[in-house]
mmCIF file of C-alpha atoms in Angstrom:
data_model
loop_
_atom_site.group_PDB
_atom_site.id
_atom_site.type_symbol
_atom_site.label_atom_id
_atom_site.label_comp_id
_atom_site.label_asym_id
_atom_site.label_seq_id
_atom_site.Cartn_x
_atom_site.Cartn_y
_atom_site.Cartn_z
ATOM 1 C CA UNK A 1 -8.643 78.207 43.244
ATOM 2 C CA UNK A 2 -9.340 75.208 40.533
ATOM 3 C CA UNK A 3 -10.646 71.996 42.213
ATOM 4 C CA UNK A 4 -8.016 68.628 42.211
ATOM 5 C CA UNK A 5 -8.617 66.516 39.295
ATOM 6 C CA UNK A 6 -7.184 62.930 39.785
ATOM 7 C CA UNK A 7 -7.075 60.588 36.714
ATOM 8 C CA UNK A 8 -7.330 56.678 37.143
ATOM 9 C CA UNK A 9 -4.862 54.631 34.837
ATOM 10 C CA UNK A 10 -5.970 51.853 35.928
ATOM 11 C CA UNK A 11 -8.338 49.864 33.068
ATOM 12 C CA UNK A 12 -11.795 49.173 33.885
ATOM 13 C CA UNK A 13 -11.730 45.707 31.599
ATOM 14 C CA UNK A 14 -8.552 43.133 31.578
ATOM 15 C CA UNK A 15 -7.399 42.760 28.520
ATOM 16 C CA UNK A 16 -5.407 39.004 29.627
ATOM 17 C CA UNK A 17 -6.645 36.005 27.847
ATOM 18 C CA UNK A 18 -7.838 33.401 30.304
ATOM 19 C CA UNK A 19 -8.100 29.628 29.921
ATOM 20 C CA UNK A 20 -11.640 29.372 29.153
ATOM 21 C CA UNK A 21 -10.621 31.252 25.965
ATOM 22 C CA UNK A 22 -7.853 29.007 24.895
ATOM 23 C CA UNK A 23 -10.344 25.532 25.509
ATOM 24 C CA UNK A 24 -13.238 27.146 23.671
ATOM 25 C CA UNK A 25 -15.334 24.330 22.442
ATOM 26 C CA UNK A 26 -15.985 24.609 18.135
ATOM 27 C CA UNK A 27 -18.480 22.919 16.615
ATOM 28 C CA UNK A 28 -19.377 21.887 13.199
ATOM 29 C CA UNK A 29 -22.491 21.852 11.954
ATOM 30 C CA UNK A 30 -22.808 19.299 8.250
ATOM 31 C CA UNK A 31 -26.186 20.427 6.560
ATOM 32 C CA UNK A 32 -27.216 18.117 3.746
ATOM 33 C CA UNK A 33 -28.324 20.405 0.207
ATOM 34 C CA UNK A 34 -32.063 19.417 0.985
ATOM 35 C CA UNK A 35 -31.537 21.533 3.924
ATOM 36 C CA UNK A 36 -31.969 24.725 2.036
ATOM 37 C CA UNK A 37 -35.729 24.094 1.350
ATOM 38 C CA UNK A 38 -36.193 24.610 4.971
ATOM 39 C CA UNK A 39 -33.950 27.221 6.814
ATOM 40 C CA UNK A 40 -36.195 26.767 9.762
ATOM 41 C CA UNK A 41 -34.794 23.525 10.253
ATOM 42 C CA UNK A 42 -30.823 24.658 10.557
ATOM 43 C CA UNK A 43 -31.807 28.018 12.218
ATOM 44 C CA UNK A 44 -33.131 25.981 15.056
ATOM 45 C CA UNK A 45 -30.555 23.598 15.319
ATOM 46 C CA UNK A 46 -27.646 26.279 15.682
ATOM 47 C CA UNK A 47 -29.621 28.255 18.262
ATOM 48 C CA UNK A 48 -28.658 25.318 20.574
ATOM 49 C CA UNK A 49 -24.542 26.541 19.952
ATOM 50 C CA UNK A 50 -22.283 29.380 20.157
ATOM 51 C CA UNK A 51 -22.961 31.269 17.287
ATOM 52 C CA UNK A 52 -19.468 32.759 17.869
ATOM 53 C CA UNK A 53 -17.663 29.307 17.475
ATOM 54 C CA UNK A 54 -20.255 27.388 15.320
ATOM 55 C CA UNK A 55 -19.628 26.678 11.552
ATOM 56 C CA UNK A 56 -22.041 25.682 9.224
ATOM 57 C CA UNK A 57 -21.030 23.869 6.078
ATOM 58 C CA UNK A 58 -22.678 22.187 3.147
ATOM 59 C CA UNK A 59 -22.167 18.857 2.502
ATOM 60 C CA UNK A 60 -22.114 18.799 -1.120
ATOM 61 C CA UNK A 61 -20.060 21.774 -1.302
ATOM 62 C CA UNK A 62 -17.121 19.955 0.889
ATOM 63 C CA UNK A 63 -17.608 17.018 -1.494
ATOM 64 C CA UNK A 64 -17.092 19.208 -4.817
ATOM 65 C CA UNK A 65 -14.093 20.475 -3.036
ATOM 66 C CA UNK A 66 -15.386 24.123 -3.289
ATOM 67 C CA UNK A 67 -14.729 24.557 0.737
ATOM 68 C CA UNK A 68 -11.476 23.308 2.849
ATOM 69 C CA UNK A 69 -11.899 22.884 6.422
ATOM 70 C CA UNK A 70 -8.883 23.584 8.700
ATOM 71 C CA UNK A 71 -7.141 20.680 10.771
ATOM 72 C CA UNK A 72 -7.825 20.050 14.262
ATOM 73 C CA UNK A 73 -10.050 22.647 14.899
ATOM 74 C CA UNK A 74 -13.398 21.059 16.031
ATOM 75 C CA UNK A 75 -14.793 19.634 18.972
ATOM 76 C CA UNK A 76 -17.973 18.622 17.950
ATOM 77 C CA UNK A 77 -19.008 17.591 14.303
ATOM 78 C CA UNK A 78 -23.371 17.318 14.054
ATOM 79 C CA UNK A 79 -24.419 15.704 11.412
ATOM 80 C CA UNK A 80 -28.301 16.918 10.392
ATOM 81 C CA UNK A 81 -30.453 14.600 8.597
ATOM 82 C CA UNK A 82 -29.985 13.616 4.832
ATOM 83 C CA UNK A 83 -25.978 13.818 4.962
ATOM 84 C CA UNK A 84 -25.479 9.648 4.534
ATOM 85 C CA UNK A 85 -26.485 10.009 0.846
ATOM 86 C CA UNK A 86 -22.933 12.612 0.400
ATOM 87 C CA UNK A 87 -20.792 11.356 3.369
ATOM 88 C CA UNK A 88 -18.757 8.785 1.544
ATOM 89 C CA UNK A 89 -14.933 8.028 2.485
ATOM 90 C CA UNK A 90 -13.353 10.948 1.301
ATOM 91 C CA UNK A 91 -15.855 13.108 3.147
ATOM 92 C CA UNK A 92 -15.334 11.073 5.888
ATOM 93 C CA UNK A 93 -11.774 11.513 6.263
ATOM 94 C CA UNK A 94 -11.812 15.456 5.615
ATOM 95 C CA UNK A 95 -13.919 15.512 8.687
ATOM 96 C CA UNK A 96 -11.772 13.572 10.680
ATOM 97 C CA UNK A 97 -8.789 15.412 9.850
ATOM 98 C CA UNK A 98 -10.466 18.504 10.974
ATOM 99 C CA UNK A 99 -11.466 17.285 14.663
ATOM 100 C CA UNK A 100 -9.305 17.718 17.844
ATOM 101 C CA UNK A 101 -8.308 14.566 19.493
ATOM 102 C CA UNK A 102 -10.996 13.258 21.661
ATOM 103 C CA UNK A 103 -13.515 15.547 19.147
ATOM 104 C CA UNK A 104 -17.097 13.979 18.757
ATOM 105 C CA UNK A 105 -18.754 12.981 15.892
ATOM 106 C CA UNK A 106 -23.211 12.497 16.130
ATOM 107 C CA UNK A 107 -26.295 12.973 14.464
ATOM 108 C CA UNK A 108 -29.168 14.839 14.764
ATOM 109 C CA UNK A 109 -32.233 13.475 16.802
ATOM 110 C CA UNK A 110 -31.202 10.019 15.375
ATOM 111 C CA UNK A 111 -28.776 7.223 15.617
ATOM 112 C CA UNK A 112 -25.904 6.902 13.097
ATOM 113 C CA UNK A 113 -26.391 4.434 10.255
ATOM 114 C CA UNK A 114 -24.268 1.197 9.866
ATOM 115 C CA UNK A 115 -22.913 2.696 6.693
ATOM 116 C CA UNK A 116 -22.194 6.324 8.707
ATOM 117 C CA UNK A 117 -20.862 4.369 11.373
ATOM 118 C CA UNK A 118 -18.454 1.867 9.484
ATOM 119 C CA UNK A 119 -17.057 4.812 7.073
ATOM 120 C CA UNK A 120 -15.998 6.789 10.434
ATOM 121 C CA UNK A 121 -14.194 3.563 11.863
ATOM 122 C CA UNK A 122 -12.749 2.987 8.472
ATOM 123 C CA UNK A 123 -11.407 6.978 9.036
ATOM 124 C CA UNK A 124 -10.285 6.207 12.676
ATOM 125 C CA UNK A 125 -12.969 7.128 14.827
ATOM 126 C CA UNK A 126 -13.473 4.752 17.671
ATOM 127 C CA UNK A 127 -17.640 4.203 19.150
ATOM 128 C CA UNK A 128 -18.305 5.066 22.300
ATOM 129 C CA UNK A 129 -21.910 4.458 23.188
ATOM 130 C CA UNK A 130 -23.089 7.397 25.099
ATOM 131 C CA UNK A 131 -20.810 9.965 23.213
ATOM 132 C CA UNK A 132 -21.226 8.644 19.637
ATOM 133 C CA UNK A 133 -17.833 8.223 17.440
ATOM 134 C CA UNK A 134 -14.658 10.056 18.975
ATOM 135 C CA UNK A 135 -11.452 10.889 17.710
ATOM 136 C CA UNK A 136 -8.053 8.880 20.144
ATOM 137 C CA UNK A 137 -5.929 10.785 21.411
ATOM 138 C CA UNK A 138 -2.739 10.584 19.624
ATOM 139 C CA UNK A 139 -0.145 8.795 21.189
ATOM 140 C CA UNK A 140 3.441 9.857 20.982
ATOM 141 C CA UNK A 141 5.884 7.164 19.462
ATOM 142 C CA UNK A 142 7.897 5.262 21.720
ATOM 143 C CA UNK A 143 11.016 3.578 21.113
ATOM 144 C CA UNK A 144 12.391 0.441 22.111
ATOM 145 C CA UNK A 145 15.352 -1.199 21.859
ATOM 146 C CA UNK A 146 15.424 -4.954 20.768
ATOM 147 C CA UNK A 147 18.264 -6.777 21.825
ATOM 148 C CA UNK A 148 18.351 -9.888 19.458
ATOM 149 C CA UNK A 149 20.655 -12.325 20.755
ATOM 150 C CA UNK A 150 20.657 -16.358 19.942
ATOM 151 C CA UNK A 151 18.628 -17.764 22.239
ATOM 152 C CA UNK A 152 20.305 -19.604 24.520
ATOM 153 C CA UNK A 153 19.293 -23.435 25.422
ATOM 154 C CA UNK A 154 17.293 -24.534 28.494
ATOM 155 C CA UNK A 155 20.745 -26.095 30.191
ATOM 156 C CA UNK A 156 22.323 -23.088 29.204
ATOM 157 C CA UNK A 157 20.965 -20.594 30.813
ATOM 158 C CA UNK A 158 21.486 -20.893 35.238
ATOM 159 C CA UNK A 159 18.526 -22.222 37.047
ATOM 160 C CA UNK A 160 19.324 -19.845 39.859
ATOM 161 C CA UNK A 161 18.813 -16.058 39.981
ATOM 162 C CA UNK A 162 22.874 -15.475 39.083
ATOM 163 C CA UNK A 163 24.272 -14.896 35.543
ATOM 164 C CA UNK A 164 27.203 -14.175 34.582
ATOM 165 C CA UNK A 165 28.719 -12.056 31.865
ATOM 166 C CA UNK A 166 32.333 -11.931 31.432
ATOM 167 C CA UNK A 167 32.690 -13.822 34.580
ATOM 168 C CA UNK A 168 32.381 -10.204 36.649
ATOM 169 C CA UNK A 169 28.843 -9.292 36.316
ATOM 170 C CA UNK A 170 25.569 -11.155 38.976
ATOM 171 C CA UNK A 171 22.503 -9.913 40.146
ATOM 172 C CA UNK A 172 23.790 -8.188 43.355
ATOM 173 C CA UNK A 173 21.344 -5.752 44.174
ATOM 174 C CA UNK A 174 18.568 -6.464 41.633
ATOM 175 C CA UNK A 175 14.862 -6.599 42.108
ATOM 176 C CA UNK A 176 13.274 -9.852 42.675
ATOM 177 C CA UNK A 177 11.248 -9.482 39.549
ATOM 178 C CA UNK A 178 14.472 -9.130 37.290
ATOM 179 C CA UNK A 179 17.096 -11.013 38.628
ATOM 180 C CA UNK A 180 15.976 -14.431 37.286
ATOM 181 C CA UNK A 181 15.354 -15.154 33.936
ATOM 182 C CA UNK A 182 13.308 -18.717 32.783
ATOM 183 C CA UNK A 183 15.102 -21.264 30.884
ATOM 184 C CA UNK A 184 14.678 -21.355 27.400
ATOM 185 C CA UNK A 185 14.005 -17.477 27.250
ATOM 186 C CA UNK A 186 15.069 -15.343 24.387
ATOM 187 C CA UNK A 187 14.206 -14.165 20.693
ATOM 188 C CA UNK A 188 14.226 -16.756 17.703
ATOM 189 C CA UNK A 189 16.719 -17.311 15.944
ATOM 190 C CA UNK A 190 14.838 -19.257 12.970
ATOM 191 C CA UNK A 191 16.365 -22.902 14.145
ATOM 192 C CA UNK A 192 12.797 -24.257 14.930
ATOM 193 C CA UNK A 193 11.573 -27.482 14.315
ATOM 194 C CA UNK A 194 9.938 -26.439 11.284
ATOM 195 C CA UNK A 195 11.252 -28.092 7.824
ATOM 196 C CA UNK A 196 10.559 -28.016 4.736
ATOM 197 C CA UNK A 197 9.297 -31.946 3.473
ATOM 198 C CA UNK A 198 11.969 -32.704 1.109
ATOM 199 C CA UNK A 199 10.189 -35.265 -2.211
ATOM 200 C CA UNK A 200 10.518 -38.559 -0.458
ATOM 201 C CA UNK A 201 8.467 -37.355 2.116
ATOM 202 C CA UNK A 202 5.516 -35.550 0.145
ATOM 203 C CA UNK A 203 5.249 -38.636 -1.896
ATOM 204 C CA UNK A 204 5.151 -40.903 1.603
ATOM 205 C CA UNK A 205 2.766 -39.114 2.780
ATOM 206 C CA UNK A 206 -0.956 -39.008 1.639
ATOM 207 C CA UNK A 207 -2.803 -37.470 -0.867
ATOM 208 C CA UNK A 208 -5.812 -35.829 -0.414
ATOM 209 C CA UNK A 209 -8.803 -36.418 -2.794
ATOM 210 C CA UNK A 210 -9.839 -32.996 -4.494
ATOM 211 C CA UNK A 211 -12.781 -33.724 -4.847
ATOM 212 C CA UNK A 212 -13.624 -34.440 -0.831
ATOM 213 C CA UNK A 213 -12.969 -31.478 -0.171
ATOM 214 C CA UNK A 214 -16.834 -30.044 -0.566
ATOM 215 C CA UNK A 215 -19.627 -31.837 0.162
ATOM 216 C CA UNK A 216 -23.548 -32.032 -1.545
ATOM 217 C CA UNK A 217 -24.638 -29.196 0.410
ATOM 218 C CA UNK A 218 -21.372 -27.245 -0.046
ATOM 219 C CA UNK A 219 -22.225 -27.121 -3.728
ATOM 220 C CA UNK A 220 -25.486 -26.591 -3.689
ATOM 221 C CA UNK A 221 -24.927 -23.108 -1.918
ATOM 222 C CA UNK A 222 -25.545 -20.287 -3.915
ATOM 223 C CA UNK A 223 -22.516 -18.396 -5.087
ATOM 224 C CA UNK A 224 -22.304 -15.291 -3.873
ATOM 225 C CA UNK A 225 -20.502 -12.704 -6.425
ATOM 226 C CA UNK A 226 -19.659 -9.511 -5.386
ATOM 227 C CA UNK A 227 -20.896 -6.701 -7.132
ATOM 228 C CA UNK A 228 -17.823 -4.951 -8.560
ATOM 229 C CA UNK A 229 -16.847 -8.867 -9.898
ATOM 230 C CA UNK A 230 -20.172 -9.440 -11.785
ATOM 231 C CA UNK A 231 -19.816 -9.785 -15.558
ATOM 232 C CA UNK A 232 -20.974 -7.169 -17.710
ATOM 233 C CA UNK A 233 -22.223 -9.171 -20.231
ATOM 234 C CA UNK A 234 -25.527 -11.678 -19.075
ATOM 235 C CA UNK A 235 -24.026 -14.865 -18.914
ATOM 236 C CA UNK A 236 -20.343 -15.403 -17.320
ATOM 237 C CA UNK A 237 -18.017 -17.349 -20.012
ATOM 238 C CA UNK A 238 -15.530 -20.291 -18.399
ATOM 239 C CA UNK A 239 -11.643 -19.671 -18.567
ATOM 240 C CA UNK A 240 -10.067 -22.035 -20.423
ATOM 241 C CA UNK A 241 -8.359 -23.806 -17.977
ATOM 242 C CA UNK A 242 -11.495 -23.369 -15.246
ATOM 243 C CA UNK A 243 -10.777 -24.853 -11.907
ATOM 244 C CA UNK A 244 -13.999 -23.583 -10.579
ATOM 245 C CA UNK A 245 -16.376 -25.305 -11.597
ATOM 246 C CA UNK A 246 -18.265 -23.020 -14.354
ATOM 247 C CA UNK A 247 -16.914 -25.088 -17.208
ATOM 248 C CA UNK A 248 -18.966 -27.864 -16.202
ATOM 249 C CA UNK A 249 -21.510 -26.400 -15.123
ATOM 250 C CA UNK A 250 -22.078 -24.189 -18.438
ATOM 251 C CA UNK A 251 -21.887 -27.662 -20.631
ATOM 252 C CA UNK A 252 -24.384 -28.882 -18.180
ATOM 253 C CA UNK A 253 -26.885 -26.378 -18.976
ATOM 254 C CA UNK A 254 -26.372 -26.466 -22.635
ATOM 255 C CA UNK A 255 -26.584 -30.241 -22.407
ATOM 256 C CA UNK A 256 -30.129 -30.365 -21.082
ATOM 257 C CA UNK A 257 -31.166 -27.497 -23.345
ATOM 258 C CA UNK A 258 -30.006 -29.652 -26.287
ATOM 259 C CA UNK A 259 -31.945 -32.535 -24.944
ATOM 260 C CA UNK A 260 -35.003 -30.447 -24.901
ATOM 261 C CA UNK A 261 -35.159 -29.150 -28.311
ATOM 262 C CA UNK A 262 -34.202 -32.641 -29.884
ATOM 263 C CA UNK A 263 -37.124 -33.811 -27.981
ATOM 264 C CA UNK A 264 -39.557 -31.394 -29.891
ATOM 265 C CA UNK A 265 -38.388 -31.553 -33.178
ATOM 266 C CA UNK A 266 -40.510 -34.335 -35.589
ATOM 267 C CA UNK A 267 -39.074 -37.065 -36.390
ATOM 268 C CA UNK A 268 -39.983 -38.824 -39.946
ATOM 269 C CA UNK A 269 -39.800 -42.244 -40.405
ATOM 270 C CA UNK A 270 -38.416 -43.711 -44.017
ATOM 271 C CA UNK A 271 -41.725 -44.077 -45.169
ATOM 272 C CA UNK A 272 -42.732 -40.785 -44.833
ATOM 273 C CA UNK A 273 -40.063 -39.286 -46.741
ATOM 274 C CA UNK A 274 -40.814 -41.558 -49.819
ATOM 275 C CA UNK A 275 -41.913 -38.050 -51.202
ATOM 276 C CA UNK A 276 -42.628 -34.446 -49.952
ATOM 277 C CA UNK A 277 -43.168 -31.872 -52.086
ATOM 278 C CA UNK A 278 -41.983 -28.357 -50.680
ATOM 279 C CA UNK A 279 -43.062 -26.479 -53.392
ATOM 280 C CA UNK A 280 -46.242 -26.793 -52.369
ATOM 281 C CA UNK A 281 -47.951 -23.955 -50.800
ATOM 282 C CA UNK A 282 -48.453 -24.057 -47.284
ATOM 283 C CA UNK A 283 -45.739 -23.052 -44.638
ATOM 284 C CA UNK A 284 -44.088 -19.656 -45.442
ATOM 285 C CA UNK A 285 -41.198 -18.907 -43.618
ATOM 286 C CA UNK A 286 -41.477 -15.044 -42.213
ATOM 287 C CA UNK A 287 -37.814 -14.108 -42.451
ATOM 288 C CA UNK A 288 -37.423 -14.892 -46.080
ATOM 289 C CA UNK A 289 -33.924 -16.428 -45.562
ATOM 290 C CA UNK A 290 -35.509 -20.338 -46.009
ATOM 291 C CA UNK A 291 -33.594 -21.112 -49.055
ATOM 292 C CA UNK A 292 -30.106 -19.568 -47.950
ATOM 293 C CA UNK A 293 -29.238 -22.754 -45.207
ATOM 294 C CA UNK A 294 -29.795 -24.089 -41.302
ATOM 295 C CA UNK A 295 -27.700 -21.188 -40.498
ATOM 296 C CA UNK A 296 -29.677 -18.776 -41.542
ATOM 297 C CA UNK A 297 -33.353 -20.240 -40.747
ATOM 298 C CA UNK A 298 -35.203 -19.608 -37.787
ATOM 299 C CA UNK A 299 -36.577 -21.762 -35.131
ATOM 300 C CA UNK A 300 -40.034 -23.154 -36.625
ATOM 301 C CA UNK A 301 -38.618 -22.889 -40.054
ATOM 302 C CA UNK A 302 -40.087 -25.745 -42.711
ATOM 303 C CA UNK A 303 -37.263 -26.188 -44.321
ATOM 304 C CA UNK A 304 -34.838 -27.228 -41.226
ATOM 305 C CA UNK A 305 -32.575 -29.840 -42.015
ATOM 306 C CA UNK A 306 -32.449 -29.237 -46.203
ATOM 307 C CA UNK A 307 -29.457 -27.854 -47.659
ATOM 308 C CA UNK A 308 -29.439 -24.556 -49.185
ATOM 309 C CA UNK A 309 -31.614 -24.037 -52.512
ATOM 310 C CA UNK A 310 -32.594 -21.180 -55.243
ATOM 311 C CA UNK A 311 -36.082 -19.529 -53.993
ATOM 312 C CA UNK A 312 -38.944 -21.199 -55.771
ATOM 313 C CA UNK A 313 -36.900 -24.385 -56.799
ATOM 314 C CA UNK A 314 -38.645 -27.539 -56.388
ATOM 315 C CA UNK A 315 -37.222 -30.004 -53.785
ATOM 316 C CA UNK A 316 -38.304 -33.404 -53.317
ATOM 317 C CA UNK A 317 -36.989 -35.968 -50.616
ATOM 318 C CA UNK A 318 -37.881 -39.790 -52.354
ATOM 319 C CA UNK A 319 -35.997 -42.520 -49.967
ATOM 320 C CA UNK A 320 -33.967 -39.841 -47.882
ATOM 321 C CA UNK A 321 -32.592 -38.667 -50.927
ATOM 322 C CA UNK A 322 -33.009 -35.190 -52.046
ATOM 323 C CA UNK A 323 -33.884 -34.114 -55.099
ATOM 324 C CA UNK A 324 -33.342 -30.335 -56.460
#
């Protein structure tokens, strides 16, 4: 007789999903491109994660645009050193986009940089000091409903806790906190006391000096341009109607400059012009372009001051006169 064979049906391994599975925790790992040098480096760092629901990424391929990375999908982004010199604003916000609200943004065995920090507020992280930047929760939209009304006048509205609408309707039943409403309550209705002066009164009233409003010190302070506002060439030119300032300032400068190089020329007295012979050899101008005009000389040129002549031409000055 054969022996009894009994099969079991039943499966030796459940095949449900649980809930651990559904909240499994994904993290991000950001690896700079100097990372690649040393593989050490990121092999250690991931040993501390899931293999199974870690992602590595490099930086400067996400900023070429050569790799996409899903929405809401991470709970922790790590940031290795070396990413702040790739991690600008657009970087920034691809990262964001692809956290889960309350997802967690750090760094590597350091603190995040200003610049790190401000381009992840700037994205809409918020800074939480013992869990680095985190993504909010987003908050479903509510709606209210805005009743706008005049609003009524302080003798209008009752002092007690009844009101009537239509003569039918009080406060019967209410809660303490909402059956009385303060006088003078309501939205605006854009009757304030707020006018516009008409003419009669801005010429009544009084005028304000322009030129009290900064003191010494106030213009003494160095003006602080920003960089994307800087001139390209070296020296800023005035608008020509300037109401800052440069105009003057600019004629200033040249002023004094002017000044300066009047006060080292050499000055000849009538008596030592009676004659001067510049045909003699002595001074020879360098540049060659001595007999073509003032315009055309250069700064220590003999001949400053004469009008143009033909090269090798005798000129004579006898009684501030000259003589070609």
């Amino acid at each position: 007789m054969a022996p009894g064979i009994t099969i079991d049906t039943a499966p030796d391994f459940g095949a449900s999903v649980t809930e651990k599975d559904l909240k499994l925790k994904r993290t991000l790992i950001l690896a700079p491109p100097s990372v690649a040098a040393h593989p050490e480096t990121l092999g250690k760092v991931a040993e501390a994660y899931d293999r199974s629901a870690t992602d590595i990424q490099m930086l400067d391929r996400l900023a070429m645009g050569l790799v996409a990375l899903p929405a809401a999908t991470y709970d922790l982004v790590l940031l290795l050193t070396g990413v702040g010199d790739v991690l600008d604003r657009r970087v920034m916000e691809m990262v964001v986009k692809s956290m889960r609200p309350l997802g967690k943004l750090r760094c590597n065995e350091r603190e995040m940089q200003s610049q790190e920090r401000t381009e992840a507020i700037l994205a809409g992280l918020e800074s939480d000091p013992e869990e680095g930047m985190v993504k909010p929760n987003a908050v479903e939209a509510q709606t209210v409903k805005l009743n706008f009304r005049r609003k009524a006048n302080a003798s209008a509205v009752p002092a007690n806790a009844v009101e009537e609408v239509n003569g039918a309707r009080t406060n019967r039943g209410m809660p303490l906190a909402q059956a009385g409403v303060p006088n003078g309550v309501g939205f605006d209705d854009g009757e304030d006391e707020l006018e516009i002066p008409d003419e009669e009164e801005l010429l009544k009233a009084e005028a304000i000096d322009p030129n009290t409003l900064l003191t010494e010190e106030d213009r003494k302070r160095p003006i602080i341009v920003p960089e994307a506002c800087k001139p390209n060439s070296k020296r800023r030119r005035a608008c020509k109607d300037c109401t800052c300032g440069l105009a003057e300032r600019l004629a200033e400068e040249d002023k004094v400059k002017r000044a300066d190089a009047d006060s080292n020329l050499a000055k000849l007295s009538a008596n030592d012009l009676n004659e001067v012979d510049f045909t003699v050899k002595g001074k020879v101008g360098s540049c060659g372009n001595c007999a073509l005009g003032d315009a055309f000389r250069c700064d220590g040129c003999p001949y400053i001051g004469l009008p143009a002549f033909k090269p090798g031409e005798e000129v004579r000055l006898l009684n501030n006169e000259v003589q070609l």
